[in-house]
Amino acid sequence: MNRIIARREIGFSADLVKKAEAFERERLLNPAARRKSADPRKTRLICPSCGCPMIPRPFNYQYVVPVDKCGSCGRIWFDADELETLQILIERARTDEKERR
């Protein structure tokens, strides 16, 4: 990497935090909804980068935020607010872990 781009820390809006909390309640704490989020969509999305079909899948098994992964180029694409939701959940888990120590 040739350079590091610095950015200001910007907090999340109250709406995004509420959305992440709702996602956590509905999907992460509910095993039935977790399985449903792994179900493939009826219509496949096409990768904006290479034009190949994408596969809907959870980001990982700890944070089952649904993402679309290209089967060809391997890029991961997030829908609106999914990346922010993931970041809120990860930051909250880290804060909770630090408080437990």
Short mmCIF file of N, CA and C in Angstrom, two decimals:
data_model
loop_
_atom_site.label_atom_id
_atom_site.label_comp_id
_atom_site.label_asym_id
_atom_site.label_seq_id
_atom_site.Cartn_x
_atom_site.Cartn_y
_atom_site.Cartn_z
N MET A 1 0.85 -1.16 0.00
CA MET A 1 0.00 0.00 0.00
C MET A 1 0.90 1.23 0.00
N ASN A 2 0.62 2.16 -0.89
CA ASN A 2 1.44 3.35 -1.03
C ASN A 2 1.14 4.42 -0.01
N ARG A 3 -0.09 4.49 0.44
CA ARG A 3 -0.44 5.56 1.37
C ARG A 3 -1.60 5.13 2.25
N ILE A 4 -1.71 5.81 3.34
CA ILE A 4 -2.83 5.59 4.25
C ILE A 4 -3.69 6.84 4.21
N ILE A 5 -4.95 6.66 4.00
CA ILE A 5 -5.87 7.79 3.94
C ILE A 5 -6.52 7.93 5.30
N ALA A 6 -6.28 9.07 5.94
CA ALA A 6 -6.87 9.33 7.25
C ALA A 6 -8.26 9.91 7.07
N ARG A 7 -9.16 9.56 7.97
CA ARG A 7 -10.50 10.13 7.91
C ARG A 7 -10.94 10.48 9.32
N ARG A 8 -11.86 11.39 9.38
CA ARG A 8 -12.43 11.77 10.68
C ARG A 8 -13.37 10.68 11.16
N GLU A 9 -13.41 10.52 12.45
CA GLU A 9 -14.39 9.61 13.02
C GLU A 9 -15.74 10.31 13.04
N ILE A 10 -16.72 9.68 12.46
CA ILE A 10 -18.07 10.24 12.41
C ILE A 10 -18.99 9.24 13.09
N GLY A 11 -19.78 9.70 14.03
CA GLY A 11 -20.70 8.82 14.72
C GLY A 11 -21.85 8.38 13.82
N PHE A 12 -22.53 7.34 14.25
CA PHE A 12 -23.67 6.84 13.49
C PHE A 12 -24.92 7.61 13.89
N SER A 13 -25.82 7.76 12.95
CA SER A 13 -27.08 8.43 13.25
C SER A 13 -27.91 7.54 14.18
N ALA A 14 -28.83 8.16 14.89
CA ALA A 14 -29.70 7.41 15.80
C ALA A 14 -30.53 6.38 15.03
N ASP A 15 -30.92 6.73 13.80
CA ASP A 15 -31.71 5.80 12.98
C ASP A 15 -30.90 4.55 12.64
N LEU A 16 -29.61 4.73 12.29
CA LEU A 16 -28.77 3.58 11.98
C LEU A 16 -28.56 2.70 13.20
N VAL A 17 -28.37 3.31 14.35
CA VAL A 17 -28.18 2.53 15.58
C VAL A 17 -29.45 1.74 15.88
N LYS A 18 -30.61 2.35 15.73
CA LYS A 18 -31.88 1.64 15.94
C LYS A 18 -32.04 0.49 14.95
N LYS A 19 -31.65 0.74 13.71
CA LYS A 19 -31.74 -0.30 12.68
C LYS A 19 -30.82 -1.48 13.03
N ALA A 20 -29.62 -1.20 13.51
CA ALA A 20 -28.69 -2.26 13.90
C ALA A 20 -29.22 -3.03 15.10
N GLU A 21 -29.79 -2.32 16.07
CA GLU A 21 -30.37 -2.98 17.24
C GLU A 21 -31.54 -3.88 16.84
N ALA A 22 -32.37 -3.41 15.93
CA ALA A 22 -33.50 -4.22 15.45
C ALA A 22 -32.98 -5.45 14.71
N PHE A 23 -31.95 -5.27 13.89
CA PHE A 23 -31.36 -6.40 13.17
C PHE A 23 -30.83 -7.43 14.17
N GLU A 24 -30.15 -6.95 15.20
CA GLU A 24 -29.59 -7.85 16.20
C GLU A 24 -30.70 -8.64 16.90
N ARG A 25 -31.77 -7.97 17.29
CA ARG A 25 -32.90 -8.65 17.95
C ARG A 25 -33.55 -9.66 17.02
N GLU A 26 -33.79 -9.25 15.79
CA GLU A 26 -34.56 -10.08 14.86
C GLU A 26 -33.74 -11.22 14.27
N ARG A 27 -32.49 -10.97 13.94
CA ARG A 27 -31.69 -11.97 13.22
C ARG A 27 -30.66 -12.67 14.09
N LEU A 28 -29.86 -11.92 14.83
CA LEU A 28 -28.76 -12.53 15.56
C LEU A 28 -29.22 -13.32 16.77
N LEU A 29 -30.28 -12.88 17.41
CA LEU A 29 -30.75 -13.55 18.62
C LEU A 29 -31.87 -14.54 18.35
N ASN A 30 -32.26 -14.71 17.08
CA ASN A 30 -33.36 -15.58 16.71
C ASN A 30 -32.86 -16.63 15.71
N PRO A 31 -32.63 -17.86 16.15
CA PRO A 31 -32.08 -18.89 15.25
C PRO A 31 -32.91 -19.14 13.99
N ALA A 32 -34.23 -19.07 14.09
CA ALA A 32 -35.06 -19.30 12.90
C ALA A 32 -34.83 -18.21 11.86
N ALA A 33 -34.75 -16.98 12.29
CA ALA A 33 -34.49 -15.88 11.36
C ALA A 33 -33.08 -15.97 10.80
N ARG A 34 -32.15 -16.48 11.61
CA ARG A 34 -30.77 -16.64 11.14
C ARG A 34 -30.73 -17.61 9.96
N ARG A 35 -31.46 -18.71 10.06
CA ARG A 35 -31.50 -19.67 8.95
C ARG A 35 -32.14 -19.04 7.72
N LYS A 36 -33.19 -18.26 7.94
CA LYS A 36 -33.90 -17.63 6.82
C LYS A 36 -32.98 -16.66 6.08
N SER A 37 -32.09 -15.97 6.80
CA SER A 37 -31.20 -15.00 6.14
C SER A 37 -30.19 -15.69 5.24
N ALA A 38 -29.99 -16.99 5.42
CA ALA A 38 -29.05 -17.72 4.58
C ALA A 38 -29.72 -18.28 3.33
N ASP A 39 -31.05 -18.21 3.25
CA ASP A 39 -31.76 -18.73 2.08
C ASP A 39 -31.40 -17.93 0.83
N PRO A 40 -31.15 -18.64 -0.29
CA PRO A 40 -30.83 -17.90 -1.52
C PRO A 40 -32.04 -17.13 -2.04
N ARG A 41 -31.77 -16.01 -2.67
CA ARG A 41 -32.85 -15.20 -3.25
C ARG A 41 -33.39 -15.88 -4.50
N LYS A 42 -34.62 -15.53 -4.83
CA LYS A 42 -35.22 -16.11 -6.04
C LYS A 42 -34.56 -15.55 -7.29
N THR A 43 -34.22 -14.28 -7.27
CA THR A 43 -33.53 -13.69 -8.42
C THR A 43 -32.09 -13.40 -8.03
N ARG A 44 -31.18 -13.81 -8.86
CA ARG A 44 -29.76 -13.62 -8.58
C ARG A 44 -29.32 -12.23 -9.01
N LEU A 45 -28.49 -11.63 -8.19
CA LEU A 45 -27.92 -10.34 -8.53
C LEU A 45 -26.66 -10.54 -9.35
N ILE A 46 -26.33 -9.55 -10.14
CA ILE A 46 -25.15 -9.60 -10.99
C ILE A 46 -24.09 -8.68 -10.40
N CYS A 47 -22.85 -9.13 -10.39
CA CYS A 47 -21.74 -8.36 -9.84
C CYS A 47 -21.52 -7.10 -10.68
N PRO A 48 -21.53 -5.92 -10.05
CA PRO A 48 -21.29 -4.68 -10.79
C PRO A 48 -19.88 -4.60 -11.35
N SER A 49 -18.96 -5.37 -10.80
CA SER A 49 -17.57 -5.30 -11.22
C SER A 49 -17.28 -6.18 -12.45
N CYS A 50 -17.72 -7.44 -12.40
CA CYS A 50 -17.36 -8.36 -13.49
C CYS A 50 -18.56 -8.91 -14.27
N GLY A 51 -19.79 -8.68 -13.78
CA GLY A 51 -20.97 -9.13 -14.50
C GLY A 51 -21.38 -10.57 -14.26
N CYS A 52 -20.72 -11.26 -13.35
CA CYS A 52 -21.06 -12.65 -13.05
C CYS A 52 -22.10 -12.71 -11.92
N PRO A 53 -22.80 -13.84 -11.79
CA PRO A 53 -23.81 -13.95 -10.73
C PRO A 53 -23.18 -13.88 -9.34
N MET A 54 -23.92 -13.29 -8.41
CA MET A 54 -23.46 -13.20 -7.03
C MET A 54 -24.26 -14.17 -6.17
N ILE A 55 -23.65 -14.57 -5.06
CA ILE A 55 -24.25 -15.53 -4.15
C ILE A 55 -24.61 -14.82 -2.85
N PRO A 56 -25.89 -14.82 -2.45
CA PRO A 56 -26.24 -14.23 -1.16
C PRO A 56 -25.76 -15.14 -0.03
N ARG A 57 -25.14 -14.54 0.98
CA ARG A 57 -24.62 -15.32 2.10
C ARG A 57 -24.44 -14.41 3.30
N PRO A 58 -24.33 -14.99 4.50
CA PRO A 58 -24.04 -14.15 5.66
C PRO A 58 -22.59 -13.67 5.61
N PHE A 59 -22.31 -12.51 6.20
CA PHE A 59 -20.95 -11.98 6.21
C PHE A 59 -20.01 -12.99 6.86
N ASN A 60 -20.39 -13.49 8.02
CA ASN A 60 -19.70 -14.61 8.66
C ASN A 60 -20.68 -15.25 9.63
N TYR A 61 -20.24 -16.26 10.36
CA TYR A 61 -21.18 -16.97 11.22
C TYR A 61 -21.46 -16.25 12.54
N GLN A 62 -20.62 -15.30 12.90
CA GLN A 62 -20.87 -14.53 14.12
C GLN A 62 -21.80 -13.36 13.83
N TYR A 63 -21.59 -12.71 12.69
CA TYR A 63 -22.41 -11.57 12.28
C TYR A 63 -23.08 -11.96 10.96
N VAL A 64 -24.32 -12.37 11.04
CA VAL A 64 -25.00 -12.90 9.86
C VAL A 64 -25.67 -11.81 9.03
N VAL A 65 -25.01 -10.67 8.94
CA VAL A 65 -25.50 -9.60 8.08
C VAL A 65 -25.43 -10.12 6.65
N PRO A 66 -26.55 -10.10 5.91
CA PRO A 66 -26.53 -10.65 4.55
C PRO A 66 -25.72 -9.78 3.60
N VAL A 67 -24.85 -10.41 2.84
CA VAL A 67 -24.06 -9.72 1.82
C VAL A 67 -24.16 -10.53 0.53
N ASP A 68 -23.70 -9.94 -0.54
CA ASP A 68 -23.68 -10.63 -1.83
C ASP A 68 -22.23 -10.80 -2.24
N LYS A 69 -21.81 -12.06 -2.47
CA LYS A 69 -20.43 -12.34 -2.84
C LYS A 69 -20.40 -12.84 -4.28
N CYS A 70 -19.51 -12.26 -5.06
CA CYS A 70 -19.37 -12.67 -6.45
C CYS A 70 -18.64 -14.01 -6.49
N GLY A 71 -19.21 -14.95 -7.23
CA GLY A 71 -18.60 -16.26 -7.36
C GLY A 71 -17.37 -16.26 -8.25
N SER A 72 -17.21 -15.22 -9.04
CA SER A 72 -16.08 -15.15 -9.96
C SER A 72 -14.92 -14.32 -9.41
N CYS A 73 -15.16 -13.05 -9.14
CA CYS A 73 -14.06 -12.16 -8.70
C CYS A 73 -13.89 -12.15 -7.18
N GLY A 74 -14.87 -12.69 -6.43
CA GLY A 74 -14.75 -12.80 -4.99
C GLY A 74 -15.07 -11.53 -4.22
N ARG A 75 -15.46 -10.48 -4.91
CA ARG A 75 -15.78 -9.23 -4.22
C ARG A 75 -17.08 -9.38 -3.43
N ILE A 76 -17.15 -8.66 -2.32
CA ILE A 76 -18.34 -8.68 -1.47
C ILE A 76 -19.03 -7.34 -1.60
N TRP A 77 -20.35 -7.38 -1.80
CA TRP A 77 -21.14 -6.17 -1.97
C TRP A 77 -22.18 -6.10 -0.86
N PHE A 78 -22.33 -4.92 -0.30
CA PHE A 78 -23.31 -4.67 0.76
C PHE A 78 -24.46 -3.85 0.19
N ASP A 79 -25.69 -4.13 0.66
CA ASP A 79 -26.83 -3.28 0.34
C ASP A 79 -26.76 -2.05 1.24
N ALA A 80 -27.69 -1.14 1.02
CA ALA A 80 -27.72 0.11 1.80
C ALA A 80 -27.74 -0.18 3.29
N ASP A 81 -26.89 0.47 4.03
CA ASP A 81 -26.79 0.42 5.49
C ASP A 81 -26.27 -0.90 6.05
N GLU A 82 -25.99 -1.91 5.24
CA GLU A 82 -25.51 -3.18 5.77
C GLU A 82 -24.10 -3.06 6.34
N LEU A 83 -23.23 -2.33 5.67
CA LEU A 83 -21.87 -2.16 6.17
C LEU A 83 -21.88 -1.41 7.50
N GLU A 84 -22.70 -0.36 7.58
CA GLU A 84 -22.80 0.40 8.82
C GLU A 84 -23.40 -0.45 9.94
N THR A 85 -24.40 -1.26 9.62
CA THR A 85 -24.99 -2.17 10.61
C THR A 85 -23.93 -3.12 11.14
N LEU A 86 -23.15 -3.68 10.25
CA LEU A 86 -22.08 -4.60 10.65
C LEU A 86 -21.08 -3.89 11.56
N GLN A 87 -20.68 -2.69 11.20
CA GLN A 87 -19.71 -1.95 12.01
C GLN A 87 -20.27 -1.63 13.40
N ILE A 88 -21.52 -1.23 13.47
CA ILE A 88 -22.15 -0.95 14.77
C ILE A 88 -22.15 -2.20 15.64
N LEU A 89 -22.52 -3.34 15.07
CA LEU A 89 -22.57 -4.58 15.84
C LEU A 89 -21.19 -5.00 16.32
N ILE A 90 -20.18 -4.86 15.48
CA ILE A 90 -18.81 -5.23 15.86
C ILE A 90 -18.28 -4.30 16.94
N GLU A 91 -18.48 -2.99 16.76
CA GLU A 91 -18.02 -2.04 17.77
C GLU A 91 -18.72 -2.26 19.11
N ARG A 92 -19.99 -2.57 19.07
CA ARG A 92 -20.74 -2.81 20.30
C ARG A 92 -20.21 -4.07 21.00
N ALA A 93 -19.91 -5.11 20.24
CA ALA A 93 -19.38 -6.35 20.83
C ALA A 93 -18.01 -6.10 21.46
N ARG A 94 -17.18 -5.30 20.81
CA ARG A 94 -15.86 -4.98 21.37
C ARG A 94 -15.99 -4.18 22.66
N THR A 95 -16.91 -3.23 22.67
CA THR A 95 -17.13 -2.42 23.87
C THR A 95 -17.63 -3.30 25.01
N ASP A 96 -18.57 -4.19 24.72
CA ASP A 96 -19.09 -5.10 25.74
C ASP A 96 -17.98 -5.99 26.29
N GLU A 97 -17.10 -6.47 25.41
CA GLU A 97 -16.00 -7.34 25.83
C GLU A 97 -15.03 -6.59 26.73
N LYS A 98 -14.72 -5.35 26.39
CA LYS A 98 -13.80 -4.55 27.22
C LYS A 98 -14.41 -4.28 28.59
N GLU A 99 -15.71 -4.04 28.64
CA GLU A 99 -16.38 -3.76 29.91
C GLU A 99 -16.41 -4.99 30.82
N ARG A 100 -16.43 -6.18 30.23
CA ARG A 100 -16.45 -7.41 31.02
C ARG A 100 -15.10 -7.70 31.67
N ARG A 101 -14.03 -7.14 31.14
CA ARG A 101 -12.68 -7.41 31.68
C ARG A 101 -12.41 -6.65 32.89
#
